[in-house]
mmCIF file of C-alpha atoms in Angstrom:
data_model
loop_
_atom_site.group_PDB
_atom_site.id
_atom_site.type_symbol
_atom_site.label_atom_id
_atom_site.label_comp_id
_atom_site.label_asym_id
_atom_site.label_seq_id
_atom_site.Cartn_x
_atom_site.Cartn_y
_atom_site.Cartn_z
ATOM 1 C CA UNK A 1 106.429 -23.026 82.555
ATOM 2 C CA UNK A 2 103.529 -21.870 84.259
ATOM 3 C CA UNK A 3 103.763 -21.141 87.959
ATOM 4 C CA UNK A 4 101.299 -20.387 90.752
ATOM 5 C CA UNK A 5 102.752 -19.753 94.170
ATOM 6 C CA UNK A 6 101.281 -18.559 97.320
ATOM 7 C CA UNK A 7 102.826 -16.565 100.478
ATOM 8 C CA UNK A 8 99.873 -18.155 103.358
ATOM 9 C CA UNK A 9 96.353 -17.296 104.217
ATOM 10 C CA UNK A 10 96.052 -15.148 107.480
ATOM 11 C CA UNK A 11 95.810 -11.145 108.717
ATOM 12 C CA UNK A 12 97.188 -8.830 106.304
ATOM 13 C CA UNK A 13 100.875 -8.281 106.262
ATOM 14 C CA UNK A 14 102.927 -5.770 108.046
ATOM 15 C CA UNK A 15 104.758 -5.170 105.088
ATOM 16 C CA UNK A 16 102.301 -6.154 101.920
ATOM 17 C CA UNK A 17 105.015 -4.717 99.078
ATOM 18 C CA UNK A 18 108.253 -6.754 100.118
ATOM 19 C CA UNK A 19 106.048 -9.624 100.327
ATOM 20 C CA UNK A 20 104.780 -9.420 96.933
ATOM 21 C CA UNK A 21 108.345 -8.593 95.436
ATOM 22 C CA UNK A 22 109.385 -11.965 97.165
ATOM 23 C CA UNK A 23 106.099 -13.414 95.661
ATOM 24 C CA UNK A 24 107.382 -12.492 91.655
ATOM 25 C CA UNK A 25 110.720 -13.385 92.608
ATOM 26 C CA UNK A 26 109.756 -17.125 93.638
ATOM 27 C CA UNK A 27 107.354 -17.414 90.284
ATOM 28 C CA UNK A 28 109.483 -15.923 88.198
ATOM 29 C CA UNK A 29 112.836 -18.418 89.401
ATOM 30 C CA UNK A 30 110.219 -21.223 88.725
ATOM 31 C CA UNK A 31 108.653 -20.191 85.615
ATOM 32 C CA UNK A 32 112.276 -20.400 84.661
ATOM 33 C CA UNK A 33 113.192 -24.069 85.110
ATOM 34 C CA UNK A 34 113.151 -26.583 83.190
ATOM 35 C CA UNK A 35 110.498 -29.540 84.437
ATOM 36 C CA UNK A 36 106.607 -28.218 86.847
ATOM 37 C CA UNK A 37 109.164 -30.562 89.749
ATOM 38 C CA UNK A 38 112.089 -28.087 89.381
ATOM 39 C CA UNK A 39 109.979 -24.950 89.699
ATOM 40 C CA UNK A 40 107.694 -25.441 92.476
ATOM 41 C CA UNK A 41 111.253 -26.514 94.174
ATOM 42 C CA UNK A 42 112.669 -24.073 93.325
ATOM 43 C CA UNK A 43 109.963 -20.915 93.927
ATOM 44 C CA UNK A 44 110.161 -22.570 97.496
ATOM 45 C CA UNK A 45 112.802 -22.444 97.985
ATOM 46 C CA UNK A 46 112.808 -18.748 97.256
ATOM 47 C CA UNK A 47 110.045 -17.986 100.206
ATOM 48 C CA UNK A 48 111.955 -20.324 102.662
ATOM 49 C CA UNK A 49 114.620 -18.612 102.433
ATOM 50 C CA UNK A 50 112.939 -15.214 103.118
ATOM 51 C CA UNK A 51 111.959 -14.334 106.979
ATOM 52 C CA UNK A 52 108.737 -12.461 106.285
ATOM 53 C CA UNK A 53 107.036 -15.972 105.477
ATOM 54 C CA UNK A 54 106.427 -18.708 108.124
ATOM 55 C CA UNK A 55 107.894 -21.366 106.133
ATOM 56 C CA UNK A 56 112.231 -22.197 106.298
ATOM 57 C CA UNK A 57 114.074 -19.489 108.024
ATOM 58 C CA UNK A 58 111.688 -17.305 110.398
ATOM 59 C CA UNK A 59 109.498 -20.601 110.917
ATOM 60 C CA UNK A 60 106.620 -20.320 114.029
ATOM 61 C CA UNK A 61 108.093 -21.787 117.009
ATOM 62 C CA UNK A 62 106.590 -24.965 119.055
ATOM 63 C CA UNK A 63 106.264 -24.964 122.815
ATOM 64 C CA UNK A 64 109.701 -26.322 123.551
ATOM 65 C CA UNK A 65 111.190 -23.646 121.588
ATOM 66 C CA UNK A 66 112.838 -25.248 118.690
ATOM 67 C CA UNK A 67 111.360 -24.911 115.667
ATOM 68 C CA UNK A 68 110.823 -27.631 113.364
ATOM 69 C CA UNK A 69 109.507 -27.531 109.141
ATOM 70 C CA UNK A 70 107.346 -29.861 107.056
ATOM 71 C CA UNK A 71 107.112 -30.081 103.495
ATOM 72 C CA UNK A 72 105.688 -31.800 100.693
ATOM 73 C CA UNK A 73 105.837 -32.267 97.324
ATOM 74 C CA UNK A 74 103.619 -34.156 94.407
ATOM 75 C CA UNK A 75 103.741 -34.659 90.402
ATOM 76 C CA UNK A 76 100.750 -35.131 88.477
ATOM 77 C CA UNK A 77 101.753 -39.377 87.513
ATOM 78 C CA UNK A 78 100.902 -39.011 91.635
ATOM 79 C CA UNK A 79 104.969 -39.748 92.901
ATOM 80 C CA UNK A 80 105.193 -37.916 96.074
ATOM 81 C CA UNK A 81 107.281 -36.966 98.946
ATOM 82 C CA UNK A 82 107.034 -35.334 102.552
ATOM 83 C CA UNK A 83 109.279 -34.925 105.283
ATOM 84 C CA UNK A 84 107.593 -33.542 108.536
ATOM 85 C CA UNK A 85 109.159 -32.212 111.993
ATOM 86 C CA UNK A 86 112.965 -31.304 111.159
ATOM 87 C CA UNK A 87 115.194 -28.886 113.208
ATOM 88 C CA UNK A 88 116.951 -27.041 111.561
ATOM 89 C CA UNK A 89 116.186 -27.861 108.037
ATOM 90 C CA UNK A 90 115.571 -24.333 106.327
ATOM 91 C CA UNK A 91 114.732 -25.934 102.503
ATOM 92 C CA UNK A 92 112.418 -28.359 103.939
ATOM 93 C CA UNK A 93 111.239 -28.735 100.049
ATOM 94 C CA UNK A 94 114.295 -30.042 98.991
ATOM 95 C CA UNK A 95 114.075 -32.662 102.038
ATOM 96 C CA UNK A 96 110.315 -34.090 100.633
ATOM 97 C CA UNK A 97 111.482 -34.146 96.667
ATOM 98 C CA UNK A 98 114.584 -36.778 98.964
ATOM 99 C CA UNK A 99 111.715 -38.555 99.896
ATOM 100 C CA UNK A 100 109.929 -39.003 96.936
ATOM 101 C CA UNK A 101 112.747 -39.708 95.064
ATOM 102 C CA UNK A 102 115.816 -41.711 97.004
ATOM 103 C CA UNK A 103 113.128 -43.708 99.511
ATOM 104 C CA UNK A 104 110.086 -45.408 99.025
ATOM 105 C CA UNK A 105 108.291 -44.381 101.635
ATOM 106 C CA UNK A 106 105.744 -41.095 101.388
ATOM 107 C CA UNK A 107 106.355 -39.390 103.656
ATOM 108 C CA UNK A 108 109.620 -38.874 106.778
ATOM 109 C CA UNK A 109 109.966 -37.019 110.079
ATOM 110 C CA UNK A 110 111.973 -35.782 113.234
ATOM 111 C CA UNK A 111 115.781 -36.600 113.288
ATOM 112 C CA UNK A 112 115.704 -39.220 110.912
ATOM 113 C CA UNK A 113 114.601 -36.716 107.666
ATOM 114 C CA UNK A 114 117.201 -34.063 108.770
ATOM 115 C CA UNK A 115 119.934 -37.356 109.006
ATOM 116 C CA UNK A 116 118.289 -38.142 105.157
ATOM 117 C CA UNK A 117 118.538 -34.441 104.457
ATOM 118 C CA UNK A 118 122.356 -34.235 105.357
ATOM 119 C CA UNK A 119 122.954 -37.398 102.914
ATOM 120 C CA UNK A 120 121.570 -35.942 100.395
ATOM 121 C CA UNK A 121 123.091 -32.864 100.164
ATOM 122 C CA UNK A 122 120.831 -31.178 102.080
ATOM 123 C CA UNK A 123 121.811 -28.323 104.505
ATOM 124 C CA UNK A 124 121.019 -28.730 108.236
ATOM 125 C CA UNK A 125 121.678 -27.318 111.155
ATOM 126 C CA UNK A 126 120.737 -24.042 110.269
ATOM 127 C CA UNK A 127 119.150 -21.204 113.076
ATOM 128 C CA UNK A 128 116.042 -20.768 111.886
ATOM 129 C CA UNK A 129 114.870 -17.645 114.329
ATOM 130 C CA UNK A 130 115.098 -14.216 112.814
ATOM 131 C CA UNK A 131 115.400 -11.334 115.645
ATOM 132 C CA UNK A 132 111.511 -10.781 115.395
ATOM 133 C CA UNK A 133 110.576 -14.523 116.087
ATOM 134 C CA UNK A 134 113.248 -14.902 119.040
ATOM 135 C CA UNK A 135 111.494 -11.996 120.592
ATOM 136 C CA UNK A 136 108.434 -13.341 120.632
ATOM 137 C CA UNK A 137 109.371 -16.644 121.545
ATOM 138 C CA UNK A 138 111.446 -14.472 125.199
ATOM 139 C CA UNK A 139 108.417 -13.094 125.778
ATOM 140 C CA UNK A 140 105.657 -15.905 125.532
ATOM 141 C CA UNK A 141 106.965 -17.147 129.140
ATOM 142 C CA UNK A 142 106.493 -20.559 128.303
ATOM 143 C CA UNK A 143 106.691 -23.540 130.913
ATOM 144 C CA UNK A 144 109.039 -26.197 130.871
ATOM 145 C CA UNK A 145 107.946 -29.519 131.780
ATOM 146 C CA UNK A 146 105.546 -32.588 130.526
ATOM 147 C CA UNK A 147 103.747 -32.090 126.953
ATOM 148 C CA UNK A 148 100.452 -31.458 129.776
ATOM 149 C CA UNK A 149 102.130 -28.795 131.346
ATOM 150 C CA UNK A 150 102.918 -27.447 127.568
ATOM 151 C CA UNK A 151 99.297 -27.847 126.365
ATOM 152 C CA UNK A 152 97.384 -25.960 129.361
ATOM 153 C CA UNK A 153 99.825 -23.057 128.497
ATOM 154 C CA UNK A 154 98.942 -23.394 124.901
ATOM 155 C CA UNK A 155 95.901 -24.040 124.354
ATOM 156 C CA UNK A 156 94.803 -19.610 124.229
ATOM 157 C CA UNK A 157 98.428 -18.690 122.594
ATOM 158 C CA UNK A 158 97.709 -21.517 118.995
ATOM 159 C CA UNK A 159 97.981 -19.958 116.146
ATOM 160 C CA UNK A 160 98.837 -18.575 112.824
ATOM 161 C CA UNK A 161 97.891 -19.116 108.961
ATOM 162 C CA UNK A 162 100.920 -18.316 107.090
ATOM 163 C CA UNK A 163 102.211 -21.314 104.853
ATOM 164 C CA UNK A 164 104.523 -21.222 101.774
ATOM 165 C CA UNK A 165 103.273 -23.297 97.989
ATOM 166 C CA UNK A 166 103.238 -23.206 94.810
ATOM 167 C CA UNK A 167 102.308 -25.661 91.835
ATOM 168 C CA UNK A 168 103.327 -25.288 88.106
ATOM 169 C CA UNK A 169 102.893 -26.924 84.233
ATOM 170 C CA UNK A 170 104.682 -27.488 81.478
ATOM 171 C CA UNK A 171 101.286 -28.192 79.277
ATOM 172 C CA UNK A 172 101.515 -31.847 79.886
ATOM 173 C CA UNK A 173 102.973 -32.349 83.524
ATOM 174 C CA UNK A 174 102.194 -30.880 86.870
ATOM 175 C CA UNK A 175 103.766 -30.404 90.261
ATOM 176 C CA UNK A 176 102.792 -29.091 93.462
ATOM 177 C CA UNK A 177 104.802 -28.309 96.612
ATOM 178 C CA UNK A 178 103.702 -27.048 100.006
ATOM 179 C CA UNK A 179 106.730 -25.659 103.112
ATOM 180 C CA UNK A 180 105.673 -24.377 106.382
ATOM 181 C CA UNK A 181 107.259 -23.244 109.671
ATOM 182 C CA UNK A 182 104.133 -24.495 111.645
ATOM 183 C CA UNK A 183 101.715 -22.875 113.529
ATOM 184 C CA UNK A 184 103.074 -20.635 116.760
ATOM 185 C CA UNK A 185 102.880 -22.318 120.071
ATOM 186 C CA UNK A 186 102.157 -25.302 118.781
ATOM 187 C CA UNK A 187 103.124 -28.491 120.973
ATOM 188 C CA UNK A 188 106.203 -30.541 120.409
ATOM 189 C CA UNK A 189 106.670 -32.254 117.725
ATOM 190 C CA UNK A 190 102.792 -31.370 115.810
ATOM 191 C CA UNK A 191 102.330 -31.859 112.104
ATOM 192 C CA UNK A 192 99.833 -30.168 110.345
ATOM 193 C CA UNK A 193 98.439 -30.113 107.041
ATOM 194 C CA UNK A 194 100.953 -29.381 105.021
ATOM 195 C CA UNK A 195 103.068 -33.016 104.471
ATOM 196 C CA UNK A 196 99.634 -34.587 104.513
ATOM 197 C CA UNK A 197 99.179 -35.534 101.174
ATOM 198 C CA UNK A 198 95.634 -34.021 99.453
ATOM 199 C CA UNK A 199 95.082 -31.765 102.477
ATOM 200 C CA UNK A 200 98.258 -29.394 101.924
ATOM 201 C CA UNK A 201 99.245 -29.941 98.497
ATOM 202 C CA UNK A 202 97.922 -32.087 96.030
ATOM 203 C CA UNK A 203 98.616 -33.306 92.110
ATOM 204 C CA UNK A 204 97.214 -35.603 89.633
ATOM 205 C CA UNK A 205 96.931 -35.562 85.860
ATOM 206 C CA UNK A 206 94.230 -31.928 85.341
ATOM 207 C CA UNK A 207 96.677 -30.629 87.692
ATOM 208 C CA UNK A 208 97.718 -29.268 91.469
ATOM 209 C CA UNK A 209 96.720 -26.999 94.582
ATOM 210 C CA UNK A 210 98.455 -25.741 97.280
ATOM 211 C CA UNK A 211 96.923 -24.626 100.582
ATOM 212 C CA UNK A 212 97.127 -22.880 103.514
ATOM 213 C CA UNK A 213 95.464 -21.877 106.962
ATOM 214 C CA UNK A 214 94.830 -23.614 109.567
ATOM 215 C CA UNK A 215 96.285 -26.600 109.111
ATOM 216 C CA UNK A 216 94.095 -29.050 111.342
ATOM 217 C CA UNK A 217 90.953 -28.055 109.453
ATOM 218 C CA UNK A 218 92.556 -28.264 106.184
ATOM 219 C CA UNK A 219 93.238 -31.698 106.846
ATOM 220 C CA UNK A 220 90.564 -32.967 108.162
ATOM 221 C CA UNK A 221 88.690 -31.916 104.714
ATOM 222 C CA UNK A 222 91.291 -33.098 102.756
ATOM 223 C CA UNK A 223 90.992 -29.599 100.937
ATOM 224 C CA UNK A 224 93.554 -29.632 97.746
ATOM 225 C CA UNK A 225 92.284 -32.927 96.810
ATOM 226 C CA UNK A 226 88.913 -31.790 97.143
ATOM 227 C CA UNK A 227 90.125 -28.942 94.906
ATOM 228 C CA UNK A 228 91.608 -30.650 91.983
ATOM 229 C CA UNK A 229 89.236 -33.094 91.936
ATOM 230 C CA UNK A 230 86.885 -30.264 91.129
ATOM 231 C CA UNK A 231 89.391 -30.467 87.719
ATOM 232 C CA UNK A 232 88.644 -34.228 87.597
ATOM 233 C CA UNK A 233 85.009 -33.176 87.368
ATOM 234 C CA UNK A 234 85.604 -30.506 84.727
ATOM 235 C CA UNK A 235 86.020 -27.217 86.612
ATOM 236 C CA UNK A 236 89.009 -24.730 85.370
ATOM 237 C CA UNK A 237 91.464 -23.801 88.050
ATOM 238 C CA UNK A 238 89.348 -20.448 89.649
ATOM 239 C CA UNK A 239 86.238 -22.312 90.110
ATOM 240 C CA UNK A 240 87.784 -25.405 91.266
ATOM 241 C CA UNK A 241 88.939 -22.989 94.407
ATOM 242 C CA UNK A 242 85.907 -21.333 95.002
ATOM 243 C CA UNK A 243 84.053 -24.218 95.190
ATOM 244 C CA UNK A 244 87.134 -26.255 96.982
ATOM 245 C CA UNK A 245 86.778 -23.317 99.835
ATOM 246 C CA UNK A 246 83.115 -22.720 99.687
ATOM 247 C CA UNK A 247 83.307 -26.897 100.739
ATOM 248 C CA UNK A 248 85.435 -25.816 103.766
ATOM 249 C CA UNK A 249 83.926 -23.300 104.721
ATOM 250 C CA UNK A 250 80.682 -25.367 105.112
ATOM 251 C CA UNK A 251 82.310 -28.236 106.414
ATOM 252 C CA UNK A 252 84.573 -26.263 109.246
ATOM 253 C CA UNK A 253 83.617 -22.685 109.620
ATOM 254 C CA UNK A 254 87.744 -21.852 109.823
ATOM 255 C CA UNK A 255 89.923 -19.948 107.549
ATOM 256 C CA UNK A 256 91.751 -21.033 105.022
ATOM 257 C CA UNK A 257 93.204 -20.625 101.258
ATOM 258 C CA UNK A 258 93.807 -22.205 98.002
ATOM 259 C CA UNK A 259 96.293 -21.831 94.512
ATOM 260 C CA UNK A 260 95.044 -24.612 91.708
ATOM 261 C CA UNK A 261 96.326 -24.489 87.670
ATOM 262 C CA UNK A 262 95.537 -26.578 85.498
ATOM 263 C CA UNK A 263 96.567 -26.465 81.890
ATOM 264 C CA UNK A 264 94.478 -23.434 81.145
ATOM 265 C CA UNK A 265 95.880 -21.282 83.816
ATOM 266 C CA UNK A 266 96.138 -20.591 87.086
ATOM 267 C CA UNK A 267 93.167 -19.809 89.924
ATOM 268 C CA UNK A 268 93.038 -18.912 93.994
ATOM 269 C CA UNK A 269 90.361 -18.423 96.649
ATOM 270 C CA UNK A 270 91.010 -17.645 100.287
ATOM 271 C CA UNK A 271 88.281 -16.605 103.177
ATOM 272 C CA UNK A 272 90.778 -14.773 105.750
ATOM 273 C CA UNK A 273 91.984 -11.366 105.264
ATOM 274 C CA UNK A 274 94.407 -12.184 102.496
ATOM 275 C CA UNK A 275 96.480 -14.234 100.683
ATOM 276 C CA UNK A 276 98.946 -13.299 97.957
ATOM 277 C CA UNK A 277 99.886 -14.708 95.192
ATOM 278 C CA UNK A 278 102.139 -14.380 92.132
ATOM 279 C CA UNK A 279 102.315 -16.213 89.167
ATOM 280 C CA UNK A 280 104.130 -16.150 86.035
ATOM 281 C CA UNK A 281 104.781 -17.876 82.592
ATOM 282 C CA UNK A 282 108.142 -18.561 81.001
#
């Protein structure tokens, strides 16, 4: 099993060493699994449980003071599932897998996704705040009132790039997964690229990809699908990542990063100050 994981593309983190150690743990945890789908789920769960990453515990806070999580997962036979806008769900990636395996749908959102998670044994009602995020929210002077009032307040505050993701392959099949707590001070209910097929994640017989960065722009450019298409055209994983990011930059002028895996190896590319990754093979 070959696994590559990322911890988000954005500014240089305050404490890169412990983040890198957790990414290493996530990659090794994934590589120990028996299938690529198990590998990406278990790898991402490690990152969702660590407050240093913007996924699960420690996710970004939306304009109404709620942390909502999103995730998507896909396998190389193009089976896919995603879940979005879930308050109190730490392991969004597991809910995405439930959607893929247990429903006829590809995306379930909001309180109904939380109810679905509970029915299939995914823990709900989790306090996703950390001490750091609670303090940041308390200092934000957020408004009450209508969405219009929230929009007036958040226009100069909305931002952030962090997401987590994993791609795995066993030599024959692949899986990709991406999970996030969103972007800070987004309008309540905002959903970005992460649970959108082809944007935050994509997988095909040629390989898989997981993206991170400015979600609205990633969605407009369908960054993950773009990278996998380059695999399908014969590029290796690193060349596919490089070309997809070059195209993304030309199209949007925005910030992102991507990890890519094919049958021969892994690649990554980003145009931000940094994107930490880790890979493992077993």
